[in-house]
mmCIF file of C-alpha atoms and ligand atoms in Angstrom:
data_model
loop_
_atom_site.group_PDB
_atom_site.id
_atom_site.type_symbol
_atom_site.label_atom_id
_atom_site.label_comp_id
_atom_site.label_asym_id
_atom_site.label_seq_id
_atom_site.Cartn_x
_atom_site.Cartn_y
_atom_site.Cartn_z
ATOM 1 C CA MET A 1246 186.643 -19.035 255.123
ATOM 2 C CA ILE A 1247 188.637 -20.742 252.418
ATOM 3 C CA PHE A 1248 186.992 -22.581 249.568
ATOM 4 C CA ASP A 1249 189.533 -25.228 248.876
ATOM 5 C CA THR A 1250 189.096 -25.657 245.122
ATOM 6 C CA ARG A 1251 189.693 -29.351 245.589
ATOM 7 C CA LEU A 1252 186.231 -29.270 247.108
ATOM 8 C CA LEU A 1253 184.764 -27.681 244.032
ATOM 9 C CA THR A 1254 185.140 -30.562 241.622
ATOM 10 C CA GLY A 1255 182.608 -32.816 240.024
ATOM 11 C CA VAL A 1256 178.923 -33.195 239.636
ATOM 12 C CA GLY A 1257 176.526 -31.577 242.043
ATOM 13 C CA VAL A 1258 175.593 -28.501 243.979
ATOM 14 C CA LEU A 1259 178.555 -26.799 245.594
ATOM 15 C CA ALA A 1260 177.107 -26.598 249.077
ATOM 16 C CA ALA A 1261 176.523 -30.317 249.064
ATOM 17 C CA VAL A 1262 179.955 -31.128 247.768
ATOM 18 C CA THR A 1263 182.830 -32.420 249.819
ATOM 19 C CA GLU A 1264 185.987 -33.841 248.383
ATOM 20 C CA ALA A 1265 185.086 -37.271 249.677
ATOM 21 C CA GLY A 1266 181.493 -37.131 248.467
ATOM 22 C CA ASN A 1267 182.515 -35.782 245.130
ATOM 23 C CA PHE A 1268 185.133 -38.317 244.286
ATOM 24 C CA ALA A 1269 182.842 -40.972 245.615
ATOM 25 C CA ARG A 1270 180.391 -39.882 242.901
ATOM 26 C CA ALA A 1271 183.088 -39.917 240.219
ATOM 27 C CA ALA A 1272 184.080 -43.435 241.302
ATOM 28 C CA GLU A 1273 180.436 -44.480 241.250
ATOM 29 C CA MET A 1274 180.006 -43.129 237.706
ATOM 30 C CA LEU A 1275 183.058 -45.050 236.551
ATOM 31 C CA GLY A 1276 181.864 -48.186 238.343
ATOM 32 C CA VAL A 1277 184.906 -48.622 240.636
ATOM 33 C CA PRO A 1278 184.867 -48.917 244.462
ATOM 34 C CA THR A 1279 184.142 -45.581 246.160
ATOM 35 C CA ARG A 1280 186.716 -46.387 248.863
ATOM 36 C CA ASP A 1281 189.386 -45.717 246.182
ATOM 37 C CA ARG A 1282 188.320 -42.068 245.779
ATOM 38 C CA HIS A 1283 191.328 -40.459 247.527
ATOM 39 C CA GLN A 1284 193.765 -42.450 245.454
ATOM 40 C CA LEU A 1285 191.859 -41.569 242.262
ATOM 41 C CA LYS A 1286 192.032 -37.861 243.122
ATOM 42 C CA ALA A 1287 195.775 -38.037 243.835
ATOM 43 C CA TRP A 1288 196.476 -39.782 240.493
ATOM 44 C CA SER A 1289 194.190 -37.370 238.701
ATOM 45 C CA ALA A 1290 196.124 -34.364 240.094
ATOM 46 C CA ASP A 1291 199.494 -35.907 239.154
ATOM 47 C CA PHE A 1292 198.296 -36.796 235.664
ATOM 48 C CA ALA A 1293 197.051 -33.222 235.217
ATOM 49 C CA GLU A 1294 200.688 -32.149 235.554
ATOM 50 C CA MET A 1295 201.335 -33.931 232.289
ATOM 51 C CA LEU A 1296 198.260 -32.519 230.551
ATOM 52 C CA GLY A 1297 199.191 -28.986 231.443
ATOM 53 C CA ASN A 1298 202.884 -28.860 232.112
ATOM 54 C CA PHE A 1299 204.901 -31.752 230.843
ATOM 55 C CA GLN A 1300 207.034 -29.763 228.418
ATOM 56 C CA HIS A 1301 207.688 -27.022 230.953
ATOM 57 C CA ASN A 1302 208.595 -28.863 234.172
ATOM 58 C CA PRO A 1303 210.753 -31.870 233.349
ATOM 59 C CA ASP A 1304 211.417 -32.290 237.102
ATOM 60 C CA HIS A 1305 207.843 -33.509 237.505
ATOM 61 C CA THR A 1306 208.231 -36.278 234.940
ATOM 62 C CA PRO A 1307 209.120 -39.173 237.302
ATOM 63 C CA LYS A 1308 206.102 -38.483 239.534
ATOM 64 C CA VAL A 1309 203.770 -38.241 236.549
ATOM 65 C CA LEU A 1310 205.083 -41.467 235.014
ATOM 66 C CA ARG A 1311 204.701 -43.296 238.334
ATOM 67 C CA ALA A 1312 201.095 -42.098 238.658
ATOM 68 C CA LEU A 1313 200.413 -43.204 235.099
ATOM 69 C CA GLU A 1314 201.835 -46.670 235.679
ATOM 70 C CA GLU A 1315 199.894 -47.094 238.919
ATOM 71 C CA MET A 1316 196.686 -45.893 237.272
ATOM 72 C CA LEU A 1317 197.147 -48.253 234.331
ATOM 73 C CA ALA A 1318 197.636 -51.196 236.700
ATOM 74 C CA TYR A 1319 194.623 -50.110 238.784
ATOM 75 C CA PHE A 1320 192.256 -49.782 235.808
ATOM 76 C CA ARG A 1321 193.552 -53.004 234.238
ATOM 77 C CA GLU A 1322 192.625 -54.829 237.459
ATOM 78 C CA ARG A 1323 189.176 -53.160 237.643
ATOM 79 C CA VAL A 1324 188.482 -54.060 233.995
ATOM 80 C CA ARG A 1325 189.265 -57.723 234.766
ATOM 81 C CA GLU A 1326 186.970 -57.645 237.810
ATOM 82 C CA LEU A 1327 184.197 -55.984 235.813
ATOM 83 C CA ARG A 1328 184.469 -58.580 233.073
ATOM 84 C CA ALA A 1329 184.030 -61.300 235.717
ATOM 85 C CA HIS A 1330 181.345 -59.449 237.750
ATOM 86 C CA PRO A 1331 179.707 -56.738 235.583
ATOM 87 C CA ARG A 1332 178.247 -53.726 237.366
ATOM 88 C CA GLU A 1333 176.851 -50.464 236.051
ATOM 89 C CA GLY A 1334 179.183 -47.611 235.194
ATOM 90 C CA LEU A 1335 181.163 -45.983 232.429
ATOM 91 C CA ILE A 1336 183.845 -48.691 232.311
ATOM 92 C CA ASN A 1337 181.218 -51.383 231.878
ATOM 93 C CA SER A 1338 179.538 -49.350 229.125
ATOM 94 C CA LEU A 1339 182.876 -49.027 227.312
ATOM 95 C CA LEU A 1340 183.535 -52.750 227.729
ATOM 96 C CA THR A 1341 180.181 -53.777 226.287
ATOM 97 C CA ALA A 1342 179.777 -51.062 223.597
ATOM 98 C CA GLN A 1343 179.894 -52.313 220.052
ATOM 99 C CA MET A 1344 179.318 -50.906 216.608
ATOM 100 C CA ASN A 1345 178.948 -53.193 213.597
ATOM 101 C CA GLY A 1346 180.550 -55.946 215.655
ATOM 102 C CA ASP A 1347 183.581 -53.769 216.485
ATOM 103 C CA ARG A 1348 184.523 -53.349 220.159
ATOM 104 C CA LEU A 1349 187.094 -51.330 222.090
ATOM 105 C CA THR A 1350 190.296 -53.123 223.072
ATOM 106 C CA GLU A 1351 191.211 -53.384 226.754
ATOM 107 C CA GLU A 1352 193.885 -50.692 226.283
ATOM 108 C CA GLU A 1353 191.311 -48.370 224.680
ATOM 109 C CA VAL A 1354 188.840 -48.929 227.527
ATOM 110 C CA ILE A 1355 191.548 -48.132 230.091
ATOM 111 C CA ALA A 1356 192.814 -45.047 228.217
ATOM 112 C CA ASN A 1357 189.276 -43.664 227.836
ATOM 113 C CA SER A 1358 188.463 -44.302 231.497
ATOM 114 C CA ILE A 1359 191.576 -42.413 232.612
ATOM 115 C CA ILE A 1360 191.135 -39.443 230.280
ATOM 116 C CA THR A 1361 187.456 -39.129 231.210
ATOM 117 C CA MET A 1362 188.214 -39.229 234.927
ATOM 118 C CA VAL A 1363 191.064 -36.706 234.744
ATOM 119 C CA GLY A 1364 189.439 -34.517 232.072
ATOM 120 C CA GLY A 1365 186.248 -34.377 234.072
ATOM 121 C CA GLN A 1366 187.829 -33.500 237.421
ATOM 122 C CA GLU A 1367 190.656 -31.097 236.814
ATOM 123 C CA THR A 1368 188.802 -28.764 234.455
ATOM 124 C CA THR A 1369 185.431 -28.321 236.137
ATOM 125 C CA THR A 1370 187.259 -27.429 239.355
ATOM 126 C CA ASN A 1371 188.893 -24.587 237.444
ATOM 127 C CA LEU A 1372 185.635 -23.465 235.844
ATOM 128 C CA ILE A 1373 183.984 -23.081 239.245
ATOM 129 C CA GLY A 1374 187.031 -21.609 241.033
ATOM 130 C CA ASN A 1375 188.106 -19.202 238.262
ATOM 131 C CA GLY A 1376 184.504 -18.301 237.502
ATOM 132 C CA LEU A 1377 183.712 -17.436 241.105
ATOM 133 C CA LEU A 1378 186.897 -15.380 241.380
ATOM 134 C CA THR A 1379 185.972 -13.510 238.184
ATOM 135 C CA LEU A 1380 182.496 -12.745 239.519
ATOM 136 C CA LEU A 1381 183.940 -11.510 242.822
ATOM 137 C CA ARG A 1382 186.303 -9.235 240.897
ATOM 138 C CA HIS A 1383 183.370 -7.823 238.863
ATOM 139 C CA PRO A 1384 180.736 -6.948 241.494
ATOM 140 C CA ALA A 1385 178.445 -5.168 239.011
ATOM 141 C CA GLU A 1386 178.319 -8.242 236.765
ATOM 142 C CA MET A 1387 177.790 -10.472 239.811
ATOM 143 C CA GLN A 1388 174.871 -8.295 240.882
ATOM 144 C CA ARG A 1389 173.468 -8.452 237.359
ATOM 145 C CA LEU A 1390 173.487 -12.246 237.651
ATOM 146 C CA ARG A 1391 171.866 -12.199 241.088
ATOM 147 C CA ASP A 1392 169.126 -9.928 239.685
ATOM 148 C CA GLY A 1393 168.590 -12.072 236.595
ATOM 149 C CA PRO A 1394 169.399 -15.735 237.196
ATOM 150 C CA ALA A 1395 168.076 -16.493 233.699
ATOM 151 C CA LEU A 1396 171.499 -15.231 232.603
ATOM 152 C CA ILE A 1397 173.237 -18.230 234.218
ATOM 153 C CA PRO A 1398 173.749 -20.298 231.008
ATOM 154 C CA SER A 1399 175.147 -17.303 229.147
ATOM 155 C CA ALA A 1400 177.272 -16.358 232.204
ATOM 156 C CA VAL A 1401 178.869 -19.816 232.243
ATOM 157 C CA GLU A 1402 179.840 -19.412 228.566
ATOM 158 C CA GLU A 1403 181.364 -16.001 229.275
ATOM 159 C CA LEU A 1404 183.265 -17.298 232.309
ATOM 160 C CA LEU A 1405 184.600 -20.178 230.179
ATOM 161 C CA ARG A 1406 185.778 -17.635 227.599
ATOM 162 C CA TYR A 1407 187.124 -15.044 230.015
ATOM 163 C CA GLU A 1408 189.131 -17.355 232.318
ATOM 164 C CA SER A 1409 189.469 -20.543 230.286
ATOM 165 C CA PRO A 1410 190.059 -23.543 232.584
ATOM 166 C CA SER A 1411 192.105 -25.304 229.921
ATOM 167 C CA GLN A 1412 194.424 -22.758 228.303
ATOM 168 C CA HIS A 1413 196.119 -24.706 225.558
ATOM 169 C CA THR A 1414 196.368 -27.982 223.726
ATOM 170 C CA ALA A 1415 198.961 -29.399 221.342
ATOM 171 C CA ARG A 1416 199.276 -31.530 218.228
ATOM 172 C CA MET A 1417 202.083 -33.027 216.164
ATOM 173 C CA ALA A 1418 201.945 -31.925 212.518
ATOM 174 C CA PRO A 1419 201.112 -35.045 210.431
ATOM 175 C CA THR A 1420 202.832 -33.599 207.330
ATOM 176 C CA ASP A 1421 204.879 -30.548 206.352
ATOM 177 C CA ILE A 1422 202.433 -27.677 206.288
ATOM 178 C CA GLU A 1423 202.244 -23.888 206.176
ATOM 179 C CA LEU A 1424 199.992 -22.294 208.789
ATOM 180 C CA GLY A 1425 199.579 -18.581 209.485
ATOM 181 C CA GLY A 1426 202.628 -17.846 207.358
ATOM 182 C CA GLN A 1427 204.805 -20.294 209.332
ATOM 183 C CA ARG A 1428 206.433 -23.390 207.862
ATOM 184 C CA ILE A 1429 205.787 -26.361 210.163
ATOM 185 C CA ARG A 1430 207.626 -29.608 209.525
ATOM 186 C CA ARG A 1431 206.161 -33.092 209.921
ATOM 187 C CA ARG A 1432 206.222 -34.267 213.586
ATOM 188 C CA GLU A 1433 206.868 -30.771 214.949
ATOM 189 C CA ALA A 1434 204.677 -29.836 217.911
ATOM 190 C CA VAL A 1435 202.134 -27.052 217.530
ATOM 191 C CA ILE A 1436 200.560 -25.516 220.628
ATOM 192 C CA ALA A 1437 197.130 -23.960 220.184
ATOM 193 C CA VAL A 1438 196.395 -21.431 222.940
ATOM 194 C CA MET A 1439 192.622 -21.376 223.408
ATOM 195 C CA GLY A 1440 193.066 -18.852 226.229
ATOM 196 C CA ALA A 1441 194.469 -16.352 223.675
ATOM 197 C CA ALA A 1442 191.909 -17.182 220.974
ATOM 198 C CA ASN A 1443 189.170 -16.536 223.515
ATOM 199 C CA ARG A 1444 190.452 -12.958 223.935
ATOM 200 C CA ASP A 1445 190.982 -12.361 220.191
ATOM 201 C CA PRO A 1446 189.779 -8.803 219.402
ATOM 202 C CA ASP A 1447 189.071 -9.837 215.789
ATOM 203 C CA ARG A 1448 186.559 -12.364 217.092
ATOM 204 C CA PHE A 1449 185.180 -10.862 220.314
ATOM 205 C CA PRO A 1450 184.302 -7.156 220.662
ATOM 206 C CA ASP A 1451 185.950 -5.768 223.850
ATOM 207 C CA PRO A 1452 187.556 -9.151 224.593
ATOM 208 C CA ASP A 1453 188.942 -8.096 227.993
ATOM 209 C CA GLN A 1454 185.515 -6.931 229.116
ATOM 210 C CA LEU A 1455 183.441 -9.419 231.141
ATOM 211 C CA ASP A 1456 179.924 -9.363 229.686
ATOM 212 C CA LEU A 1457 177.738 -12.103 231.131
ATOM 213 C CA ALA A 1458 175.125 -11.461 228.439
ATOM 214 C CA ARG A 1459 177.627 -11.592 225.541
ATOM 215 C CA THR A 1460 176.022 -12.857 222.343
ATOM 216 C CA ASP A 1461 177.642 -14.920 219.560
ATOM 217 C CA ASN A 1462 180.043 -16.222 222.228
ATOM 218 C CA ARG A 1463 181.570 -19.088 220.248
ATOM 219 C CA HIS A 1464 184.650 -19.589 222.430
ATOM 220 C CA LEU A 1465 187.189 -22.417 222.186
ATOM 221 C CA ALA A 1466 187.242 -23.373 225.879
ATOM 222 C CA PHE A 1467 186.136 -26.925 225.020
ATOM 223 C CA GLY A 1468 188.422 -27.230 221.992
ATOM 224 C CA TRP A 1469 187.213 -27.738 218.438
ATOM 225 C CA ALA A 1470 186.402 -30.367 215.808
ATOM 226 C CA ALA A 1471 187.130 -34.081 216.225
ATOM 227 C CA HIS A 1472 188.433 -33.854 219.788
ATOM 228 C CA PHE A 1473 185.862 -31.338 221.038
ATOM 229 C CA CYS A 1474 185.308 -31.989 224.758
ATOM 230 C CA PHE A 1475 183.350 -35.147 225.328
ATOM 231 C CA GLY A 1476 182.078 -33.809 228.691
ATOM 232 C CA ALA A 1477 181.100 -30.274 227.599
ATOM 233 C CA ALA A 1478 177.373 -30.748 228.249
ATOM 234 C CA LEU A 1479 178.026 -32.171 231.721
ATOM 235 C CA ALA A 1480 180.563 -29.434 232.550
ATOM 236 C CA ARG A 1481 178.096 -26.735 231.497
ATOM 237 C CA ILE A 1482 175.394 -28.183 233.752
ATOM 238 C CA GLU A 1483 177.853 -28.465 236.667
ATOM 239 C CA GLY A 1484 178.830 -24.813 236.209
ATOM 240 C CA GLN A 1485 175.226 -23.648 235.934
ATOM 241 C CA ILE A 1486 174.121 -25.553 239.060
ATOM 242 C CA SER A 1487 177.148 -24.446 241.085
ATOM 243 C CA PHE A 1488 176.976 -20.720 240.267
ATOM 244 C CA ALA A 1489 173.201 -20.635 240.765
ATOM 245 C CA ALA A 1490 173.535 -22.323 244.174
ATOM 246 C CA ILE A 1491 176.408 -20.106 245.340
ATOM 247 C CA LEU A 1492 174.624 -16.880 244.373
ATOM 248 C CA ARG A 1493 171.364 -18.034 245.943
ATOM 249 C CA ARG A 1494 172.852 -19.259 249.210
ATOM 250 C CA MET A 1495 175.640 -16.737 249.796
ATOM 251 C CA PRO A 1496 174.290 -13.217 249.375
ATOM 252 C CA ASN A 1497 177.285 -11.516 251.039
ATOM 253 C CA LEU A 1498 180.096 -13.434 249.413
ATOM 254 C CA ALA A 1499 183.314 -11.356 249.200
ATOM 255 C CA LEU A 1500 186.928 -11.989 248.330
ATOM 256 C CA GLN A 1501 189.434 -11.948 251.189
ATOM 257 C CA GLN A 1502 192.249 -9.513 250.494
ATOM 258 C CA VAL A 1503 195.059 -12.073 250.656
ATOM 259 C CA PRO A 1504 197.390 -13.359 247.921
ATOM 260 C CA LEU A 1505 195.695 -15.967 245.736
ATOM 261 C CA PRO A 1506 197.439 -19.349 245.528
ATOM 262 C CA TRP A 1507 197.422 -20.447 241.851
ATOM 263 C CA ARG A 1508 198.310 -23.921 240.620
ATOM 264 C CA THR A 1509 201.697 -23.990 238.927
ATOM 265 C CA ASN A 1510 200.226 -25.399 235.749
ATOM 266 C CA LEU A 1511 200.370 -23.418 232.526
ATOM 267 C CA GLY A 1512 197.733 -25.435 230.710
ATOM 268 C CA LEU A 1513 195.184 -26.047 233.437
ATOM 269 C CA ARG A 1514 194.606 -22.578 234.825
ATOM 270 C CA GLY A 1515 193.145 -22.760 238.294
ATOM 271 C CA LEU A 1516 193.412 -21.875 241.951
ATOM 272 C CA ILE A 1517 194.619 -24.078 244.779
ATOM 273 C CA ALA A 1518 192.224 -22.248 247.085
ATOM 274 C CA LEU A 1519 189.856 -19.300 246.893
ATOM 275 C CA PRO A 1520 189.750 -17.388 250.201
ATOM 276 C CA VAL A 1521 186.326 -15.749 250.685
ATOM 277 C CA ARG A 1522 184.133 -14.263 253.421
ATOM 278 C CA TYR A 1523 180.397 -14.755 253.656
HETATM 279 C C1 LIG B 2238 184.885 -26.824 232.273
HETATM 280 C C2 LIG B 2238 185.149 -28.092 232.092
HETATM 281 C C3 LIG B 2238 185.922 -28.643 230.926
HETATM 282 C C4 LIG B 2238 186.772 -28.017 230.048
HETATM 283 C C5 LIG B 2238 187.188 -26.553 230.016
HETATM 284 C C6 LIG B 2238 187.255 -29.019 229.134
HETATM 285 C C7 LIG B 2238 188.130 -28.774 228.084
HETATM 286 C C8 LIG B 2238 188.454 -29.697 227.108
HETATM 287 C C9 LIG B 2238 189.223 -29.414 225.919
HETATM 288 C C10 LIG B 2238 189.833 -28.057 225.566
HETATM 289 C C11 LIG B 2238 189.314 -30.560 225.215
HETATM 290 C C12 LIG B 2238 189.984 -30.742 223.841
HETATM 291 C C13 LIG B 2238 191.429 -31.089 224.017
HETATM 292 C C14 LIG B 2238 192.155 -31.179 222.693
HETATM 293 O O1 LIG B 2238 191.577 -30.973 221.628
HETATM 294 O O2 LIG B 2238 193.352 -31.463 222.735
HETATM 295 C C15 LIG B 2238 188.631 -31.598 225.967
HETATM 296 C C16 LIG B 2238 188.549 -32.918 225.607
HETATM 297 C C17 LIG B 2238 188.014 -33.903 226.411
HETATM 298 N N1 LIG B 2238 187.299 -33.729 227.576
HETATM 299 FE FE1 LIG B 2238 186.916 -31.970 228.460
HETATM 300 N N2 LIG B 2238 186.688 -30.231 229.467
HETATM 301 C C18 LIG B 2238 185.866 -30.047 230.553
HETATM 302 C C19 LIG B 2238 185.086 -31.002 231.198
HETATM 303 C C20 LIG B 2238 185.080 -32.337 230.895
HETATM 304 C C21 LIG B 2238 184.277 -33.347 231.565
HETATM 305 C C22 LIG B 2238 183.281 -33.062 232.682
HETATM 306 C C23 LIG B 2238 184.617 -34.555 231.010
HETATM 307 C C24 LIG B 2238 184.119 -35.945 231.303
HETATM 308 C C25 LIG B 2238 183.115 -36.254 232.063
HETATM 309 C C26 LIG B 2238 185.608 -34.289 229.973
HETATM 310 C C27 LIG B 2238 186.183 -35.243 229.190
HETATM 311 C C28 LIG B 2238 186.937 -34.971 228.057
HETATM 312 C C29 LIG B 2238 187.443 -36.006 227.169
HETATM 313 C C30 LIG B 2238 187.254 -37.517 227.327
HETATM 314 C C31 LIG B 2238 188.118 -35.332 226.133
HETATM 315 C C32 LIG B 2238 188.840 -35.947 224.944
HETATM 316 C C33 LIG B 2238 187.917 -35.958 223.751
HETATM 317 C C34 LIG B 2238 188.610 -36.492 222.512
HETATM 318 O O3 LIG B 2238 189.828 -36.508 222.441
HETATM 319 O O4 LIG B 2238 187.889 -36.887 221.590
HETATM 320 N N3 LIG B 2238 185.847 -32.945 229.935
HETATM 321 N N4 LIG B 2238 188.087 -31.043 227.113
#
């Protein structure tokens, strides 16, 4: 059997998840028509190319820009509809939120809707796919988790550290600055590789060792500081529910000995499919 990792996205218990059902739920949460789910998934995958790869695969740029333009037009239209006929969902919450009389502009509502949809889909898929692969490659640790499901929250943190779904992020330096002995000029790009930091031997004892009960596991898989992942709590719950359900329902799960198809995306590390037997 092949777990198509496209089936592993989103909120809910793995066994109950189908691509259609899952994107239907994402659409529902946003407050857009569920019949648009396939289109939303396709845009989300194209946009992820930019999040993870833009600087590395310039050939993909036209496709990414087209997806972005189409998504902008789509969300602009939905925002107009929601203003005329409000219905529950994240977009409506963003439209009506206010603080001290200040509200988000239409562009800000659209940008936040897109980043939440893409950020929420493309990363959790990788957490579940990479995490399951890691468990299958470490049978003793997997057994330890089966024997002590109370370890699930700590296991999810270790799987986030060990095979980080989002490997790097980038910033433009706002001013000339010296960092780690390097001179960085204003507007130069700096790439922070969370995947490397999460295996830093100065921070984590035996960093290449998978230890589902690791303590003081303050990894950077969700970033840091002002832009720390907005969906971290939701992603953690999704991971916990999914791994608990898989271990409970599939006692004989094993990896098929075939080559693993990885996404060609440096930033968003994940599988296209995870071939297993059970
Ligand atoms: C395992 C799952 C996830 C991982 C590994 C992950 C990772 C990250 C990382 C590393 C950042 C910081 C990026 C930076 O500083 O440049 C981030 C930001 C963000 N994430 Fe996640 N994320 C996950 C799930 C989610 C979910 C489920 C949602 C939404 C429901 C979400 C929405 C966002 C948003 C909106 C931001 C931008 C926050 C800001 O700029 O203030 N993420 N995520």
